[in-house]
Amino acid sequence: MVVVEAVGGATHVNTADDSSNNCGRKDPQIQQYGEVNQLGGVFVNGRPLPNHIRMRIIELAQLGIRPCDISRQLRVSHGCVSKILARYNETGSILPGAIGGSKPRVTTPKVVSYIKDLKQKDPGIFAWEIRERLLKDGVCDKYNVPSVSSISRILRNKIGSLHHLGAPSHYDKHPTSLYNTLYPAAAAYTAAAAAYSSMTPQQVPQHPPVTPQVNQSGGLAGKAAATPSPPHGCRPTWPGAQAMSDLLGHVNMSFPRHQDSPHHNYNYYNYLQLQLPTCAPQANTLPHAPIPSNHHFSSPLANGFSSHLSAPLQNSFSNPLSSMMGPPGLTPQPASL
DNA sequence: AACGTCACGGTTGAG
DNA sequence: GCCTCAACCGTGACG
């Protein structure tokens, strides 16, 4: 049982059943915060690992440490290590995805108005034709154009009166359910669209877009669903001020074990205390290099963990604001634990 | 033994 | 201010 309560701007997590998992040697403060996994690591259920641990995972992988060893060393489940490495491998970002919130709407008033206009000019126009016009006329791009079914819904709900003028219904000729069955990717692109809709060109993520994988029900499937990261998913997130502060060296990067409590990662615990949402902007804080400048990244990875891991990571270390944390310029979110 | 995947129980935040 | 819902999280188990 975990109870999360906000105290003075910090989220404290209390656990009621921690004592069963720690050989009876848990630090009293650790007992109070978070939960302990099978490896003895502290985690907060439902919340991302702190950024310095995520970075540490990448760093160790870069150094050729096997994921299983990383898991043991950092006391993070191997599934989590696998996921973070896979995401980094795929997107170049170590950051967790955006938690919570709703997708930005693609049917903005502007789009609705344009659809309405098209329908009024040509009552017989099909939804798919409207969709093409939205693209062709530059009202939308391929990432944020509404699906045919969305357009049909708009026609039905918001411009429904036009039907009574004798215009043939889209459904009369071309059931959208059939369309969506045939072209489920449209929905995926629609979902991905929002990420781009509010970006300036400078904000568009550096990593090449990947075609979303679509499952049978039209949703994002597999990795695309499990680990959507910009621009693959819908809602890109970039580090908030606190996350930046963390990433850039305000938190100790090493993980010495407390000699009195060998079953716990004290740095993580420190994180739990230090990192907990002090969301006060620190945008003017100059970044510190997260890794010593003389840190040597050798070479090819011993376990075959992707050669393309090296480049972005090194790039990230030479330029902390670059690819590892995603593109600059996006609205930062408050860092959360 | 190592690792990819997924169900699960949890948190989050826009609408 | 509360509720809903769909996104996310890491763990732990399975193959």
PDB file of N, CA and C in Angstrom, chain A residues 113-185:
ATOM      1  N   SER A 113     -13.921  25.077 -39.334  1.00  0.00           N
ATOM      2  CA  SER A 113     -14.427  26.155 -40.161  1.00  0.00           C
ATOM      3  C   SER A 113     -14.110  25.910 -41.636  1.00  0.00           C
ATOM      4  N   TYR A 114     -12.931  25.399 -41.880  1.00  0.00           N
ATOM      5  CA  TYR A 114     -12.529  25.133 -43.263  1.00  0.00           C
ATOM      6  C   TYR A 114     -13.368  24.007 -43.868  1.00  0.00           C
ATOM      7  N   ILE A 115     -13.596  22.993 -43.055  1.00  0.00           N
ATOM      8  CA  ILE A 115     -14.432  21.877 -43.512  1.00  0.00           C
ATOM      9  C   ILE A 115     -15.839  22.375 -43.823  1.00  0.00           C
ATOM     10  N   LYS A 116     -16.317  23.197 -42.930  1.00  0.00           N
ATOM     11  CA  LYS A 116     -17.654  23.755 -43.106  1.00  0.00           C
ATOM     12  C   LYS A 116     -17.721  24.531 -44.417  1.00  0.00           C
ATOM     13  N   ASP A 117     -16.694  25.291 -44.643  1.00  0.00           N
ATOM     14  CA  ASP A 117     -16.630  26.104 -45.850  1.00  0.00           C
ATOM     15  C   ASP A 117     -16.640  25.227 -47.096  1.00  0.00           C
ATOM     16  N   LEU A 118     -15.829  24.178 -47.067  1.00  0.00           N
ATOM     17  CA  LEU A 118     -15.768  23.270 -48.211  1.00  0.00           C
ATOM     18  C   LEU A 118     -17.127  22.624 -48.459  1.00  0.00           C
ATOM     19  N   LYS A 119     -17.757  22.233 -47.372  1.00  0.00           N
ATOM     20  CA  LYS A 119     -19.038  21.544 -47.496  1.00  0.00           C
ATOM     21  C   LYS A 119     -20.111  22.480 -48.048  1.00  0.00           C
ATOM     22  N   GLN A 120     -20.022  23.707 -47.650  1.00  0.00           N
ATOM     23  CA  GLN A 120     -21.022  24.664 -48.133  1.00  0.00           C
ATOM     24  C   GLN A 120     -20.820  24.966 -49.616  1.00  0.00           C
ATOM     25  N   LYS A 121     -19.560  25.019 -50.017  1.00  0.00           N
ATOM     26  CA  LYS A 121     -19.277  25.291 -51.423  1.00  0.00           C
ATOM     27  C   LYS A 121     -19.628  24.088 -52.295  1.00  0.00           C
ATOM     28  N   ASP A 122     -19.423  22.913 -51.744  1.00  0.00           N
ATOM     29  CA  ASP A 122     -19.688  21.697 -52.515  1.00  0.00           C
ATOM     30  C   ASP A 122     -20.381  20.677 -51.626  1.00  0.00           C
ATOM     31  N   PRO A 123     -21.699  20.758 -51.523  1.00  0.00           N
ATOM     32  CA  PRO A 123     -22.445  19.862 -50.616  1.00  0.00           C
ATOM     33  C   PRO A 123     -22.240  18.389 -50.919  1.00  0.00           C
ATOM     34  N   GLY A 124     -21.802  18.064 -52.101  1.00  0.00           N
ATOM     35  CA  GLY A 124     -21.632  16.663 -52.434  1.00  0.00           C
ATOM     36  C   GLY A 124     -20.238  16.123 -52.154  1.00  0.00           C
ATOM     37  N   ILE A 125     -19.429  16.961 -51.587  1.00  0.00           N
ATOM     38  CA  ILE A 125     -18.033  16.546 -51.368  1.00  0.00           C
ATOM     39  C   ILE A 125     -17.960  15.420 -50.351  1.00  0.00           C
ATOM     40  N   PHE A 126     -17.081  14.482 -50.593  1.00  0.00           N
ATOM     41  CA  PHE A 126     -16.878  13.368 -49.672  1.00  0.00           C
ATOM     42  C   PHE A 126     -15.898  13.759 -48.578  1.00  0.00           C
ATOM     43  N   ALA A 127     -16.003  13.025 -47.477  1.00  0.00           N
ATOM     44  CA  ALA A 127     -15.096  13.295 -46.364  1.00  0.00           C
ATOM     45  C   ALA A 127     -13.647  13.088 -46.785  1.00  0.00           C
ATOM     46  N   TRP A 128     -13.423  12.073 -47.567  1.00  0.00           N
ATOM     47  CA  TRP A 128     -12.033  11.811 -47.972  1.00  0.00           C
ATOM     48  C   TRP A 128     -11.515  12.902 -48.907  1.00  0.00           C
ATOM     49  N   GLU A 129     -12.456  13.497 -49.632  1.00  0.00           N
ATOM     50  CA  GLU A 129     -12.057  14.607 -50.494  1.00  0.00           C
ATOM     51  C   GLU A 129     -11.716  15.838 -49.651  1.00  0.00           C
ATOM     52  N   ILE A 130     -12.501  16.027 -48.612  1.00  0.00           N
ATOM     53  CA  ILE A 130     -12.211  17.129 -47.694  1.00  0.00           C
ATOM     54  C   ILE A 130     -10.840  16.934 -47.072  1.00  0.00           C
ATOM     55  N   ARG A 131     -10.586  15.699 -46.719  1.00  0.00           N
ATOM     56  CA  ARG A 131      -9.293  15.401 -46.102  1.00  0.00           C
ATOM     57  C   ARG A 131      -8.144  15.742 -47.054  1.00  0.00           C
ATOM     58  N   GLU A 132      -8.344  15.376 -48.290  1.00  0.00           N
ATOM     59  CA  GLU A 132      -7.308  15.673 -49.291  1.00  0.00           C
ATOM     60  C   GLU A 132      -7.143  17.173 -49.479  1.00  0.00           C
ATOM     61  N   ARG A 133      -8.283  17.863 -49.431  1.00  0.00           N
ATOM     62  CA  ARG A 133      -8.206  19.310 -49.598  1.00  0.00           C
ATOM     63  C   ARG A 133      -7.486  19.963 -48.410  1.00  0.00           C
ATOM     64  N   LEU A 134      -7.741  19.442 -47.244  1.00  0.00           N
ATOM     65  CA  LEU A 134      -7.072  19.986 -46.063  1.00  0.00           C
ATOM     66  C   LEU A 134      -5.558  19.875 -46.203  1.00  0.00           C
ATOM     67  N   LEU A 135      -5.142  18.755 -46.766  1.00  0.00           N
ATOM     68  CA  LEU A 135      -3.710  18.551 -46.983  1.00  0.00           C
ATOM     69  C   LEU A 135      -3.204  19.444 -48.112  1.00  0.00           C
ATOM     70  N   LYS A 136      -3.935  19.401 -49.208  1.00  0.00           N
ATOM     71  CA  LYS A 136      -3.508  20.113 -50.396  1.00  0.00           C
ATOM     72  C   LYS A 136      -3.451  21.619 -50.158  1.00  0.00           C
ATOM     73  N   ASP A 137      -4.439  22.117 -49.412  1.00  0.00           N
ATOM     74  CA  ASP A 137      -4.517  23.555 -49.182  1.00  0.00           C
ATOM     75  C   ASP A 137      -3.640  24.013 -48.016  1.00  0.00           C
ATOM     76  N   GLY A 138      -2.967  23.065 -47.422  1.00  0.00           N
ATOM     77  CA  GLY A 138      -2.037  23.449 -46.366  1.00  0.00           C
ATOM     78  C   GLY A 138      -2.691  23.780 -45.033  1.00  0.00           C
ATOM     79  N   VAL A 139      -3.961  23.463 -44.905  1.00  0.00           N
ATOM     80  CA  VAL A 139      -4.632  23.715 -43.628  1.00  0.00           C
ATOM     81  C   VAL A 139      -4.092  22.747 -42.567  1.00  0.00           C
ATOM     82  N   CYS A 140      -3.826  21.541 -43.023  1.00  0.00           N
ATOM     83  CA  CYS A 140      -3.251  20.528 -42.145  1.00  0.00           C
ATOM     84  C   CYS A 140      -2.058  19.900 -42.872  1.00  0.00           C
ATOM     85  N   ASP A 141      -1.234  19.244 -42.099  1.00  0.00           N
ATOM     86  CA  ASP A 141      -0.232  18.418 -42.750  1.00  0.00           C
ATOM     87  C   ASP A 141      -0.554  16.961 -42.465  1.00  0.00           C
ATOM     88  N   LYS A 142       0.263  16.102 -42.964  1.00  0.00           N
ATOM     89  CA  LYS A 142      -0.068  14.682 -42.863  1.00  0.00           C
ATOM     90  C   LYS A 142      -0.111  14.202 -41.419  1.00  0.00           C
ATOM     91  N   TYR A 143       0.489  14.978 -40.530  1.00  0.00           N
ATOM     92  CA  TYR A 143       0.511  14.553 -39.141  1.00  0.00           C
ATOM     93  C   TYR A 143      -0.708  15.020 -38.351  1.00  0.00           C
ATOM     94  N   ASN A 144      -1.324  16.068 -38.801  1.00  0.00           N
ATOM     95  CA  ASN A 144      -2.437  16.564 -37.986  1.00  0.00           C
ATOM     96  C   ASN A 144      -3.741  16.668 -38.755  1.00  0.00           C
ATOM     97  N   VAL A 145      -3.781  16.062 -39.928  1.00  0.00           N
ATOM     98  CA  VAL A 145      -5.039  16.089 -40.657  1.00  0.00           C
ATOM     99  C   VAL A 145      -6.031  15.144 -39.974  1.00  0.00           C
ATOM    100  N   PRO A 146      -7.259  15.587 -39.788  1.00  0.00           N
ATOM    101  CA  PRO A 146      -8.244  14.709 -39.146  1.00  0.00           C
ATOM    102  C   PRO A 146      -8.492  13.462 -39.997  1.00  0.00           C
ATOM    103  N   SER A 147      -8.848  12.399 -39.342  1.00  0.00           N
ATOM    104  CA  SER A 147      -9.199  11.190 -40.070  1.00  0.00           C
ATOM    105  C   SER A 147     -10.515  11.397 -40.806  1.00  0.00           C
ATOM    106  N   VAL A 148     -10.766  10.528 -41.762  1.00  0.00           N
ATOM    107  CA  VAL A 148     -12.016  10.613 -42.510  1.00  0.00           C
ATOM    108  C   VAL A 148     -13.208  10.494 -41.564  1.00  0.00           C
ATOM    109  N   SER A 149     -13.047   9.618 -40.576  1.00  0.00           N
ATOM    110  CA  SER A 149     -14.166   9.451 -39.647  1.00  0.00           C
ATOM    111  C   SER A 149     -14.375  10.711 -38.819  1.00  0.00           C
ATOM    112  N   SER A 150     -13.283  11.373 -38.467  1.00  0.00           N
ATOM    113  CA  SER A 150     -13.437  12.628 -37.726  1.00  0.00           C
ATOM    114  C   SER A 150     -14.132  13.664 -38.579  1.00  0.00           C
ATOM    115  N   ILE A 151     -13.736  13.726 -39.842  1.00  0.00           N
ATOM    116  CA  ILE A 151     -14.368  14.691 -40.737  1.00  0.00           C
ATOM    117  C   ILE A 151     -15.848  14.366 -40.881  1.00  0.00           C
ATOM    118  N   SER A 152     -16.142  13.089 -40.995  1.00  0.00           N
ATOM    119  CA  SER A 152     -17.540  12.688 -41.103  1.00  0.00           C
ATOM    120  C   SER A 152     -18.327  13.087 -39.866  1.00  0.00           C
ATOM    121  N   ARG A 153     -17.685  12.937 -38.723  1.00  0.00           N
ATOM    122  CA  ARG A 153     -18.360  13.301 -37.485  1.00  0.00           C
ATOM    123  C   ARG A 153     -18.629  14.805 -37.452  1.00  0.00           C
ATOM    124  N   ILE A 154     -17.632  15.542 -37.925  1.00  0.00           N
ATOM    125  CA  ILE A 154     -17.820  16.993 -37.971  1.00  0.00           C
ATOM    126  C   ILE A 154     -18.987  17.334 -38.902  1.00  0.00           C
ATOM    127  N   LEU A 155     -18.997  16.665 -40.046  1.00  0.00           N
ATOM    128  CA  LEU A 155     -20.074  16.926 -41.001  1.00  0.00           C
ATOM    129  C   LEU A 155     -21.432  16.580 -40.395  1.00  0.00           C
ATOM    130  N   ARG A 156     -21.417  15.484 -39.652  1.00  0.00           N
ATOM    131  CA  ARG A 156     -22.673  14.992 -39.117  1.00  0.00           C
ATOM    132  C   ARG A 156     -23.162  15.866 -37.960  1.00  0.00           C
ATOM    133  N   ASN A 157     -22.209  16.216 -37.082  1.00  0.00           N
ATOM    134  CA  ASN A 157     -22.597  16.892 -35.847  1.00  0.00           C
ATOM    135  C   ASN A 157     -22.635  18.405 -35.969  1.00  0.00           C
ATOM    136  N   LYS A 158     -21.685  18.943 -36.681  1.00  0.00           N
ATOM    137  CA  LYS A 158     -21.565  20.397 -36.672  1.00  0.00           C
ATOM    138  C   LYS A 158     -22.094  21.044 -37.942  1.00  0.00           C
ATOM    139  N   ILE A 159     -22.189  20.261 -38.989  1.00  0.00           N
ATOM    140  CA  ILE A 159     -22.670  20.819 -40.236  1.00  0.00           C
ATOM    141  C   ILE A 159     -23.822  19.963 -40.717  1.00  0.00           C
ATOM    142  N   GLY A 160     -24.473  19.330 -39.770  1.00  0.00           N
ATOM    143  CA  GLY A 160     -25.503  18.368 -40.102  1.00  0.00           C
ATOM    144  C   GLY A 160     -26.644  18.927 -40.924  1.00  0.00           C
ATOM    145  N   SER A 161     -26.900  20.214 -40.735  1.00  0.00           N
ATOM    146  CA  SER A 161     -28.030  20.804 -41.436  1.00  0.00           C
ATOM    147  C   SER A 161     -27.865  20.729 -42.936  1.00  0.00           C
ATOM    148  N   LEU A 162     -26.632  20.644 -43.383  1.00  0.00           N
ATOM    149  CA  LEU A 162     -26.393  20.601 -44.815  1.00  0.00           C
ATOM    150  C   LEU A 162     -26.965  19.339 -45.437  1.00  0.00           C
ATOM    151  N   HIS A 163     -27.068  18.307 -44.621  1.00  0.00           N
ATOM    152  CA  HIS A 163     -27.633  17.067 -45.134  1.00  0.00           C
ATOM    153  C   HIS A 163     -29.044  17.283 -45.652  1.00  0.00           C
ATOM    154  N   HIS A 164     -29.744  18.153 -44.952  1.00  0.00           N
ATOM    155  CA  HIS A 164     -31.133  18.357 -45.316  1.00  0.00           C
ATOM    156  C   HIS A 164     -31.269  19.122 -46.620  1.00  0.00           C
ATOM    157  N   LEU A 165     -30.171  19.631 -47.087  1.00  0.00           N
ATOM    158  CA  LEU A 165     -30.202  20.343 -48.354  1.00  0.00           C
ATOM    159  C   LEU A 165     -30.099  19.382 -49.522  1.00  0.00           C
ATOM    160  N   GLY A 166     -29.936  18.125 -49.208  1.00  0.00           N
ATOM    161  CA  GLY A 166     -29.905  17.158 -50.284  1.00  0.00           C
ATOM    162  C   GLY A 166     -28.534  16.602 -50.578  1.00  0.00           C
ATOM    163  N   ALA A 167     -27.552  17.071 -49.829  1.00  0.00           N
ATOM    164  CA  ALA A 167     -26.216  16.549 -50.071  1.00  0.00           C
ATOM    165  C   ALA A 167     -26.151  15.093 -49.648  1.00  0.00           C
ATOM    166  N   PRO A 168     -25.566  14.230 -50.459  1.00  0.00           N
ATOM    167  CA  PRO A 168     -25.477  12.828 -50.093  1.00  0.00           C
ATOM    168  C   PRO A 168     -24.554  12.631 -48.904  1.00  0.00           C
ATOM    169  N   SER A 169     -24.992  11.791 -48.016  1.00  0.00           N
ATOM    170  CA  SER A 169     -24.179  11.510 -46.852  1.00  0.00           C
ATOM    171  C   SER A 169     -22.945  10.728 -47.256  1.00  0.00           C
ATOM    172  N   HIS A 170     -21.912  11.042 -46.553  1.00  0.00           N
ATOM    173  CA  HIS A 170     -20.684  10.269 -46.750  1.00  0.00           C
ATOM    174  C   HIS A 170     -20.951   8.794 -46.500  1.00  0.00           C
ATOM    175  N   TYR A 171     -21.772   8.544 -45.498  1.00  0.00           N
ATOM    176  CA  TYR A 171     -22.045   7.154 -45.150  1.00  0.00           C
ATOM    177  C   TYR A 171     -22.832   6.437 -46.245  1.00  0.00           C
ATOM    178  N   ASP A 172     -23.562   7.223 -47.025  1.00  0.00           N
ATOM    179  CA  ASP A 172     -24.338   6.598 -48.070  1.00  0.00           C
ATOM    180  C   ASP A 172     -23.442   5.919 -49.103  1.00  0.00           C
ATOM    181  N   LYS A 173     -22.268   6.481 -49.259  1.00  0.00           N
ATOM    182  CA  LYS A 173     -21.416   5.982 -50.329  1.00  0.00           C
ATOM    183  C   LYS A 173     -20.178   5.262 -49.820  1.00  0.00           C
ATOM    184  N   HIS A 174     -19.721   5.690 -48.667  1.00  0.00           N
ATOM    185  CA  HIS A 174     -18.396   5.222 -48.257  1.00  0.00           C
ATOM    186  C   HIS A 174     -18.323   5.117 -46.749  1.00  0.00           C
ATOM    187  N   PRO A 175     -18.802   4.026 -46.213  1.00  0.00           N
ATOM    188  CA  PRO A 175     -18.826   3.885 -44.762  1.00  0.00           C
ATOM    189  C   PRO A 175     -17.433   4.093 -44.167  1.00  0.00           C
ATOM    190  N   THR A 176     -17.363   4.960 -43.198  1.00  0.00           N
ATOM    191  CA  THR A 176     -16.059   5.249 -42.610  1.00  0.00           C
ATOM    192  C   THR A 176     -15.511   4.057 -41.856  1.00  0.00           C
ATOM    193  N   SER A 177     -16.391   3.217 -41.385  1.00  0.00           N
ATOM    194  CA  SER A 177     -15.883   2.059 -40.659  1.00  0.00           C
ATOM    195  C   SER A 177     -15.045   1.192 -41.579  1.00  0.00           C
ATOM    196  N   LEU A 178     -15.494   1.105 -42.801  1.00  0.00           N
ATOM    197  CA  LEU A 178     -14.723   0.337 -43.769  1.00  0.00           C
ATOM    198  C   LEU A 178     -13.402   1.024 -44.038  1.00  0.00           C
ATOM    199  N   TYR A 179     -13.463   2.329 -44.184  1.00  0.00           N
ATOM    200  CA  TYR A 179     -12.240   3.081 -44.437  1.00  0.00           C
ATOM    201  C   TYR A 179     -11.239   2.872 -43.325  1.00  0.00           C
ATOM    202  N   ASN A 180     -11.732   2.981 -42.107  1.00  0.00           N
ATOM    203  CA  ASN A 180     -10.821   2.872 -40.981  1.00  0.00           C
ATOM    204  C   ASN A 180     -10.280   1.469 -40.824  1.00  0.00           C
ATOM    205  N   THR A 181     -11.051   0.511 -41.254  1.00  0.00           N
ATOM    206  CA  THR A 181     -10.546  -0.850 -41.219  1.00  0.00           C
ATOM    207  C   THR A 181      -9.409  -1.010 -42.222  1.00  0.00           C
ATOM    208  N   LEU A 182      -9.611  -0.363 -43.354  1.00  0.00           N
ATOM    209  CA  LEU A 182      -8.597  -0.494 -44.397  1.00  0.00           C
ATOM    210  C   LEU A 182      -7.383   0.368 -44.129  1.00  0.00           C
ATOM    211  N   TYR A 183      -7.599   1.509 -43.504  1.00  0.00           N
ATOM    212  CA  TYR A 183      -6.512   2.457 -43.325  1.00  0.00           C
ATOM    213  C   TYR A 183      -6.378   2.880 -41.871  1.00  0.00           C
ATOM    214  N   PRO A 184      -6.101   1.939 -41.004  1.00  0.00           N
ATOM    215  CA  PRO A 184      -5.995   2.296 -39.592  1.00  0.00           C
ATOM    216  C   PRO A 184      -4.851   3.253 -39.331  1.00  0.00           C
ATOM    217  N   ALA A 185      -3.861   3.271 -40.208  1.00  0.00           N
ATOM    218  CA  ALA A 185      -2.717   4.136 -39.956  1.00  0.00           C
ATOM    219  C   ALA A 185      -3.121   5.600 -39.920  1.00  0.00           C
TER     220      ALA A 185
END
